[in-house]
Short mmCIF file of C-alpha atoms in Angstrom, two decimals:
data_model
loop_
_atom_site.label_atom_id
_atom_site.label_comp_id
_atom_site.label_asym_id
_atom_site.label_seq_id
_atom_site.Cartn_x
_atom_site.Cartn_y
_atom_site.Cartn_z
CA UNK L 190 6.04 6.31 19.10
CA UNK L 191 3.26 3.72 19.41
CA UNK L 192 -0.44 4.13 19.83
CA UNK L 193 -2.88 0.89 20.42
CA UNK L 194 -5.73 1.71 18.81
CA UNK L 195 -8.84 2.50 21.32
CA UNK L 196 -11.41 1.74 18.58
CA UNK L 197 -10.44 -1.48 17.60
CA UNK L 198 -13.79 -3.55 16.98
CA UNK L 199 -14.77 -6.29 14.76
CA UNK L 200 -14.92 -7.28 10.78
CA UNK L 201 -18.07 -6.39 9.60
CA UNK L 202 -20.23 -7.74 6.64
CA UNK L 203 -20.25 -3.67 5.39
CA UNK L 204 -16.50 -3.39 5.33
CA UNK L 205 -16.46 -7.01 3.70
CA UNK L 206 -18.65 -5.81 1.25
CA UNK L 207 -15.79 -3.26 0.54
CA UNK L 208 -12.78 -5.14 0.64
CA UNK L 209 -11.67 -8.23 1.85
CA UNK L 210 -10.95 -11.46 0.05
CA UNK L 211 -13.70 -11.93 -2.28
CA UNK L 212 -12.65 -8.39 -4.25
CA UNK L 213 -8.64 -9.62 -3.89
CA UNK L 214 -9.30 -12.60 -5.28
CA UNK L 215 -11.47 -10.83 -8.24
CA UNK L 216 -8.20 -8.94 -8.93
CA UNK L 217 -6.11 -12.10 -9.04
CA UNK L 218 -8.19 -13.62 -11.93
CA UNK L 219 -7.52 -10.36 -13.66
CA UNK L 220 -4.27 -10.12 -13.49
CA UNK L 221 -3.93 -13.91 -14.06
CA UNK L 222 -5.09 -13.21 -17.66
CA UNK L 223 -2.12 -10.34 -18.26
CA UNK L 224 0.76 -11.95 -19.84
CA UNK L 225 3.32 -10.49 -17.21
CA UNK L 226 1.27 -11.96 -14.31
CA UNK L 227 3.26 -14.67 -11.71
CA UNK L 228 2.77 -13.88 -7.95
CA UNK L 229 5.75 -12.55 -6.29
CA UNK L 230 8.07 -14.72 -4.19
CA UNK L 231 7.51 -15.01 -0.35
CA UNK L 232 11.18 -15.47 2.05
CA UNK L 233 10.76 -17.54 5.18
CA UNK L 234 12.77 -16.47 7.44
CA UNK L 235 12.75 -18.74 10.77
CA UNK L 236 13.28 -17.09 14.35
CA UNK L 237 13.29 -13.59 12.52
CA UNK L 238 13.39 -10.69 15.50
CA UNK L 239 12.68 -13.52 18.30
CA UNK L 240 9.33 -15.07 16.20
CA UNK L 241 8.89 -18.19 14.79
CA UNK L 242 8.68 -17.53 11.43
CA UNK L 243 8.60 -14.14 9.20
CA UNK L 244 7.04 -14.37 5.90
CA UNK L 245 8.35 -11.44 4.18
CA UNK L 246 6.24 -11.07 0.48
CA UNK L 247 9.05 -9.59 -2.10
CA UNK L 248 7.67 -6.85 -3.84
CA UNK L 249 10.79 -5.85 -5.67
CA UNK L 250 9.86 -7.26 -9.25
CA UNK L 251 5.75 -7.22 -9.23
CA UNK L 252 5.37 -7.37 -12.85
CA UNK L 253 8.42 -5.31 -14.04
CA UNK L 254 7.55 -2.57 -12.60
CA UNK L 255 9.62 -3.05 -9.03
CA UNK L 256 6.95 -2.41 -6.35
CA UNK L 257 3.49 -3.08 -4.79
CA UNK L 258 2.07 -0.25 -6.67
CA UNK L 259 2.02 -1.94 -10.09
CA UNK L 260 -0.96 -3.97 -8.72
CA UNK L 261 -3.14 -0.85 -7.76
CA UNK L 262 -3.39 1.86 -10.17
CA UNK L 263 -3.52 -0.92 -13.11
CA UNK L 264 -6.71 -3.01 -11.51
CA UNK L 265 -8.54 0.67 -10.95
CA UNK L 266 -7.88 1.34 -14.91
CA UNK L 267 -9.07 -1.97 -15.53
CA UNK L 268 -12.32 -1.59 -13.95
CA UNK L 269 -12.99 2.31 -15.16
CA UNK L 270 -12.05 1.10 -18.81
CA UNK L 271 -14.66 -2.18 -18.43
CA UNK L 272 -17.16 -0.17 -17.32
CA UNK L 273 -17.15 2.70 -19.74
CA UNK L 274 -14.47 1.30 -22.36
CA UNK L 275 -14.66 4.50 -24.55
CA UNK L 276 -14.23 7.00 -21.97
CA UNK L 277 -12.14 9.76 -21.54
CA UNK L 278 -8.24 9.64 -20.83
CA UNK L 279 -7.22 8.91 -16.95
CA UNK L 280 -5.05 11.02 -15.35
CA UNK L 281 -2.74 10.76 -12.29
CA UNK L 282 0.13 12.42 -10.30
CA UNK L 283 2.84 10.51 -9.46
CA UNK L 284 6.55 10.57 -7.68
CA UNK L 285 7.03 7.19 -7.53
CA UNK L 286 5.26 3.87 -9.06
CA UNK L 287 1.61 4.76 -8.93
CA UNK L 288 2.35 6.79 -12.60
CA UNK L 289 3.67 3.40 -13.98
CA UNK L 290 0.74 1.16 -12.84
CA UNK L 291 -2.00 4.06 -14.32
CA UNK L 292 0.27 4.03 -17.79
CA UNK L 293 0.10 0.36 -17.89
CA UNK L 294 -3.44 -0.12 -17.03
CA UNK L 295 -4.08 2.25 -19.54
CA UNK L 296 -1.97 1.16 -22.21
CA UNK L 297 -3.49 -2.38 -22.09
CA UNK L 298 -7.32 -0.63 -22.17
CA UNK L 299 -5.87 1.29 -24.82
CA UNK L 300 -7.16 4.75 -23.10
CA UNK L 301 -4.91 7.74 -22.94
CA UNK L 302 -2.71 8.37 -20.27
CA UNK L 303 -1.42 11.22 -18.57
CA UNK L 304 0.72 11.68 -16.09
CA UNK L 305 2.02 14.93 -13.58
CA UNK L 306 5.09 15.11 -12.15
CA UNK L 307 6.88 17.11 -9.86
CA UNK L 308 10.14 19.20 -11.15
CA UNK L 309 12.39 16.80 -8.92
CA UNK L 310 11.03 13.58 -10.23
CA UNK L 311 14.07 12.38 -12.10
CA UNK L 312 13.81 12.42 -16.62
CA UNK L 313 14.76 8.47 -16.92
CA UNK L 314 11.12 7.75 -14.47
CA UNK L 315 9.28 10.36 -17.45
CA UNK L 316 10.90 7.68 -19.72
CA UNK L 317 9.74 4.84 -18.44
CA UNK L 318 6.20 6.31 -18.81
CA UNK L 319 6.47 7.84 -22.08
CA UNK L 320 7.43 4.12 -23.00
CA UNK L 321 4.50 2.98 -21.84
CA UNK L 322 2.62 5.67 -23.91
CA UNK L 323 1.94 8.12 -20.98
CA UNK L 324 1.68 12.11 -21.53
CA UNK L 325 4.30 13.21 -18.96
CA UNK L 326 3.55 17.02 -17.87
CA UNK L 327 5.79 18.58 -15.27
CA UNK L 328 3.64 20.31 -12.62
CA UNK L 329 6.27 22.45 -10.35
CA UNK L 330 8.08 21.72 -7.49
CA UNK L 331 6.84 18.90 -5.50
CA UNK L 332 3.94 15.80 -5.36
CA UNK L 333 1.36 18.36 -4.00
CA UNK L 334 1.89 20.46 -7.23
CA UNK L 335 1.36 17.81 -9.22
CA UNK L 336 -2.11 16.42 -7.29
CA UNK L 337 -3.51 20.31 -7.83
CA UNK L 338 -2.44 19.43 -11.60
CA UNK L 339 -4.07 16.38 -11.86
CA UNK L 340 -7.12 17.26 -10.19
CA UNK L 341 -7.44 20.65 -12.22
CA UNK L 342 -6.90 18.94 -15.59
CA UNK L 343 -9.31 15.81 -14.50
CA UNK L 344 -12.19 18.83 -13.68
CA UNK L 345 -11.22 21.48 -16.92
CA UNK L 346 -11.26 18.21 -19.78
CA UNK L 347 -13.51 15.57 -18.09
CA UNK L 348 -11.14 13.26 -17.46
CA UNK L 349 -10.72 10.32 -14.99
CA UNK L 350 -8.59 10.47 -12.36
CA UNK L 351 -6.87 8.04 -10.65
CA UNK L 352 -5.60 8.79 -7.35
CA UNK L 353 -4.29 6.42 -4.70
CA UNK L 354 -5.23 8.38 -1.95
CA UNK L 355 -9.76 9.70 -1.21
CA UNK L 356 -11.22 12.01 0.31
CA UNK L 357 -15.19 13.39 1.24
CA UNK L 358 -16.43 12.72 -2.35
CA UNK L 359 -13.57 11.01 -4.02
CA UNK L 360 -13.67 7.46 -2.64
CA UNK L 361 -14.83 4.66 -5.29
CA UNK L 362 -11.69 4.36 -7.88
CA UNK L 363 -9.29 4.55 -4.29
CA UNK L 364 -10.92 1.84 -3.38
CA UNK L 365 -9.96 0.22 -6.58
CA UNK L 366 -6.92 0.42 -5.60
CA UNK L 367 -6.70 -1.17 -2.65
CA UNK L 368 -8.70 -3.91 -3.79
CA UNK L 369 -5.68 -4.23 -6.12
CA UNK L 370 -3.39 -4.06 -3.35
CA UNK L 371 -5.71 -7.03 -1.85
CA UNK L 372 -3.76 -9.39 -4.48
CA UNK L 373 -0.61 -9.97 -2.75
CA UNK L 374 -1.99 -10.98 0.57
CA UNK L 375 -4.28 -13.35 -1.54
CA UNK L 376 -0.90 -14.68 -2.48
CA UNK L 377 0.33 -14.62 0.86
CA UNK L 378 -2.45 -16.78 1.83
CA UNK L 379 -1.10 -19.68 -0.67
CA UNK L 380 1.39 -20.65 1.90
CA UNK L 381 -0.91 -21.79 3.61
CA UNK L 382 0.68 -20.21 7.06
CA UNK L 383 -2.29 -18.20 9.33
CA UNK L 384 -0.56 -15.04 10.57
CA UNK L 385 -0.30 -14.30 14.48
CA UNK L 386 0.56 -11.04 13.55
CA UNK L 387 0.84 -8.57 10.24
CA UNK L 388 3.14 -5.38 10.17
CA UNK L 389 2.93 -3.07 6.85
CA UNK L 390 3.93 -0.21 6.39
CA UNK L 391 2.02 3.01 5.27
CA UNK L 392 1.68 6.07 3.77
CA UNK L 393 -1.41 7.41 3.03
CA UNK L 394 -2.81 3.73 4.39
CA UNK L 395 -3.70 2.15 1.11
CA UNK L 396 -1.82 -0.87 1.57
CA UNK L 397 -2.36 -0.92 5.26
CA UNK L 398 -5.56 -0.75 5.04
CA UNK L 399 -5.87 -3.68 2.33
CA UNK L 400 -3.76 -5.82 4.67
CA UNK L 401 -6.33 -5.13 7.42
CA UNK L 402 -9.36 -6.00 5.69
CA UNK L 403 -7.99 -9.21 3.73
CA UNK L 404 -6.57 -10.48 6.78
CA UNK L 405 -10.06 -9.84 9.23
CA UNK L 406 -11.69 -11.83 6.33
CA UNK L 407 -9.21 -14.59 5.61
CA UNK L 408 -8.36 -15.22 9.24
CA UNK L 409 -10.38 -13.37 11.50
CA UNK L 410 -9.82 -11.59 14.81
CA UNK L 411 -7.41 -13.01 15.69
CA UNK L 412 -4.05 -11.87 13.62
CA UNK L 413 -3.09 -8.54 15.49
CA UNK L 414 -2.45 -5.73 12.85
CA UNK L 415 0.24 -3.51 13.15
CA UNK L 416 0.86 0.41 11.05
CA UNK L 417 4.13 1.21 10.35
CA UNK L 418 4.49 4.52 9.86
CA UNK L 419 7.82 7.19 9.37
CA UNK L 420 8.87 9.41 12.67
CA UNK L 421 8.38 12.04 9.81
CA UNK L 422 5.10 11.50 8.65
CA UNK L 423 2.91 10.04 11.13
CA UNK L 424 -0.54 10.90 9.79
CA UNK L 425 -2.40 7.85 10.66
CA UNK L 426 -1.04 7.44 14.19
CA UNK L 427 -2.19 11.65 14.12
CA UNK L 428 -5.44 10.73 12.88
CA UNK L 429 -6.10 7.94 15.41
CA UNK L 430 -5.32 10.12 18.04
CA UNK L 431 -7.79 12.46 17.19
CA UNK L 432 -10.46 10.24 16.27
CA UNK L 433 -10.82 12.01 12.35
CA UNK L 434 -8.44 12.29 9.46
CA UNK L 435 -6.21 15.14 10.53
CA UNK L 436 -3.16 16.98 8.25
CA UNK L 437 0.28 16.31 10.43
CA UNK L 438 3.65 19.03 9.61
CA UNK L 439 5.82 16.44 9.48
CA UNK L 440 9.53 16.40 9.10
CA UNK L 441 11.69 15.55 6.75
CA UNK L 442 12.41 11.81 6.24
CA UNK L 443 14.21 9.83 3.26
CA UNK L 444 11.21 7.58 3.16
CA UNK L 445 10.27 8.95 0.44
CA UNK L 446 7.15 6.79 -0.85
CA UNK L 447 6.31 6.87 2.48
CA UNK L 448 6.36 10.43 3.32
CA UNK L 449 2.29 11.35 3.69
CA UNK L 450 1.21 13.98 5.89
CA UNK L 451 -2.47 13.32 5.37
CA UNK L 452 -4.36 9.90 5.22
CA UNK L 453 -6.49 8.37 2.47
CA UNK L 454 -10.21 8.80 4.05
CA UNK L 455 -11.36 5.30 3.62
CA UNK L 456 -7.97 4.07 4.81
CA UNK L 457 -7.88 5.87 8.03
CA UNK L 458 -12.16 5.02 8.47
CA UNK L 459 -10.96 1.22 8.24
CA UNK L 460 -7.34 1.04 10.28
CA UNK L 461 -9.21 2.80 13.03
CA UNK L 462 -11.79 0.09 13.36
CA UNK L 463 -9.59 -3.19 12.37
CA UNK L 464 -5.57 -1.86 13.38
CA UNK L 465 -4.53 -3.22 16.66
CA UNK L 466 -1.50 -1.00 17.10
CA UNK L 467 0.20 2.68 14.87
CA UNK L 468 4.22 2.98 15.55
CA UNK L 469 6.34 5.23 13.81
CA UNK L 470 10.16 4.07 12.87
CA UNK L 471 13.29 6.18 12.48
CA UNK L 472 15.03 6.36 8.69
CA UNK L 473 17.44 4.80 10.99
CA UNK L 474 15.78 1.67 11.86
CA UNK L 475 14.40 1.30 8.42
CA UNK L 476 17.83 0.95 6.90
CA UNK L 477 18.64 -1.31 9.86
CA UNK L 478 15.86 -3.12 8.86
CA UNK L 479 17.19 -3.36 5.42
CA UNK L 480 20.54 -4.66 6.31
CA UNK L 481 18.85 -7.16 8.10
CA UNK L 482 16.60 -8.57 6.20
CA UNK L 483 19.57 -8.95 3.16
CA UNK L 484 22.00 -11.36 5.54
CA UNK L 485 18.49 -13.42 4.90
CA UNK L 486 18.90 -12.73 1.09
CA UNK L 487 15.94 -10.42 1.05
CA UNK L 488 17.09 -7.71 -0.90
CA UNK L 489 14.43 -4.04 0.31
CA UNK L 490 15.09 -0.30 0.56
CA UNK L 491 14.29 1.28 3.41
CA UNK L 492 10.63 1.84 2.36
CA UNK L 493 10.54 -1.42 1.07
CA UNK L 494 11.36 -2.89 5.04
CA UNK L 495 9.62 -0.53 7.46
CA UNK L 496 7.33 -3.05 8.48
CA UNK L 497 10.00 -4.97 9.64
CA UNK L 498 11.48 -2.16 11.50
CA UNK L 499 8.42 -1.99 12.86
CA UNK L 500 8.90 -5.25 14.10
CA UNK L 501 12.25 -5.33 14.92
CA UNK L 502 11.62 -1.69 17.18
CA UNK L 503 9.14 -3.06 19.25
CA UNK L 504 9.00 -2.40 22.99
CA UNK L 505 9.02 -4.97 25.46
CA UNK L 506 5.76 -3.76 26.20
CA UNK L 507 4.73 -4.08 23.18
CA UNK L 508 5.59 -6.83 22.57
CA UNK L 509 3.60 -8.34 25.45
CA UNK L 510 0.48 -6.35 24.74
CA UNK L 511 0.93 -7.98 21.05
CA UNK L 512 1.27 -11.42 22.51
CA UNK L 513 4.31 -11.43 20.30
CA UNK L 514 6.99 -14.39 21.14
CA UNK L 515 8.76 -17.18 20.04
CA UNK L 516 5.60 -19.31 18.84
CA UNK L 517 4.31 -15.80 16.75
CA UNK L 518 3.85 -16.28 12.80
CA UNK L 519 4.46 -12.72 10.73
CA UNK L 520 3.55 -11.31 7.85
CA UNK L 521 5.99 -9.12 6.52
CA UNK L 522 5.57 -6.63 2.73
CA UNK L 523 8.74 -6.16 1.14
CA UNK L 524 6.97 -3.03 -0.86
CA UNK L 525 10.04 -2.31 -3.54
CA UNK L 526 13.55 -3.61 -3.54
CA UNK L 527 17.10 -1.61 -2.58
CA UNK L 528 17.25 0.57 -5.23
CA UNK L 529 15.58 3.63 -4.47
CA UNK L 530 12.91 4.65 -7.15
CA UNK L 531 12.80 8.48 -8.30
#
């Protein structure tokens, strides 16, 4: 499925204001100061799906935690803790990596931690974090459960939460987040290659949505941006559609970090202006994908190469509405490497 986006319009100084490169670039001094800080490697992969070059940003060992996410939940502590060091403990839900950027964050700020999970989320991930001095608390039977948890407990004992995803009233420490996110592409940018074109994947459009803005700002209207999303769990493509954020059924998908069925507000308020074009991908194609991108030696799960199935799943037509050929320069996230994170 692919959607062009009807409400495409230009960078503005507001949304620069929010995100962009100055704010990434803020975040990179940060983390340049943490002692397991080193930017992430970037594969060039020449000719990759009929291009010229792909420059696919490996993910899969972002400060020992395996995945994008270590950048985002830590950089939101970082500022909550600087700005009112003595505060209250943070709280988060997680099923993935978000709970073990939060845990480190706060375990550097020296701040509480605690974490929900869902019953399903594996004991050895509730390991990890209670070795990085999180409070793990199971929550019942899936993600949801554990937001409701999170949220409840953050309301009932004053603490702050730390959620990856806003919504009407909850937008500043998301925002954070991405801003965190903002890091890699800042990293991206030391190759000194300008993008033609950027696919990224999404779930609730966090990292999307940081792509977006840091690439408007670094290179301007030109680079067409492209939002990868799962044939299950198309909530942004949804939401584009219908002009506002919008709650989509879904269907199952093995995805997993990618399996949103609504969109973070502020995400969704910035693709729609700065996206060029929403497709969806198959599990299918994203393990395709995969397989693909390792007989280049880069090493993804599924997840972790859904932009690239993006990519490589184009339509002829699309492909000529993108101005996409043989002279085209992409940007490629590798989110999290092949082995599957509970």
């Amino acid at each position: 499925m692919e959607f062009a986006n009807p409400g495409r319009a230009p960078y503005t100084e507001r949304e620069r204001e929010l995100i962009g490169a100055r704010h990434a670039q803020r975040a990179r001094a940060h983390f340049s100061r943490r002692p397991g800080y080193r930017p992430t490697p970037v594969h060039t992969i020449p000719r990759f799906a009929g291009t010229h070059t792909a420059y696919v940003k490996d993910e899969s060992a972002r400060m020992g935690l395996g995945s994008f996410k270590a950048l985002g939940g830590a950089y939101a502590v970082h500022l909550l803790a600087q700005h009112d060091p003595g505060g209250p403990p943070f709280v988060c839900a997680s099923a993935g990596n978000h709970g073990l950027s939060v845990a480190r964050g706060a375990a550097e700020a020296g701040v509480p931690c605690v974490v929900y999970l869902g019953d399903g989320v594996p004991e050895a991930f509730a390991q990890r974090l209670r070795a990085l001095g999180a409070d793990v608390r199971r929550s019942g039977g899936d993600y949801d459960a554990s937001m409701a948890a999170a949220l409840h407990a953050a309301k009932e004992h004053g603490w702050r939460l730390v959620a990856d995803s806003s919504w009407e009233g909850y937008t500043d420490v998301p925002l954070h987040v991405m801003r965190g996110y903002g890091v890699l592409f800042d990293e991206l940018a030391d190759t000194g290659a300008a993008p033609t074109h950027v696919f990224v994947q999404a779930g609730v459009g966090g990292l999307a949505a940081a792509a977006a803005a840091y690439a408007r700002d670094r290179w301007g209207e030109a680079p067409r941006i492209v939002v990868v999303e799962p044939e299950g769990a198309p909530c942004l493509i949804e939401s584009a559609r219908a002009g506002r954020p919008v709650r989509v059924a879904g269907a199952p998908t093995a995805l997993g970090r990618l399996d949103c069925h609504e969109p973070s507000l502020i995400a969704h308020r910035l693709l729609s202006r700065l996206a060029d074009l929403y497709l969806t991908v198959t599990d299918e194609q994203a393990r395709a994908a995969a397989r693909e991108l390792a007989a280049h030696g880069v090493r993804l799960s599924g997840c972790g190469a859904a932009g690239a199935a993006g990519l490589l799943a184009l339509t002829p037509e699309a492909r000529a509405a993108l101005a996409l050929d043989r002279t085209s320069r992409i940007f490629l996230v590798g989110t999290e490497g092949p082995v599957e994170p509970k």
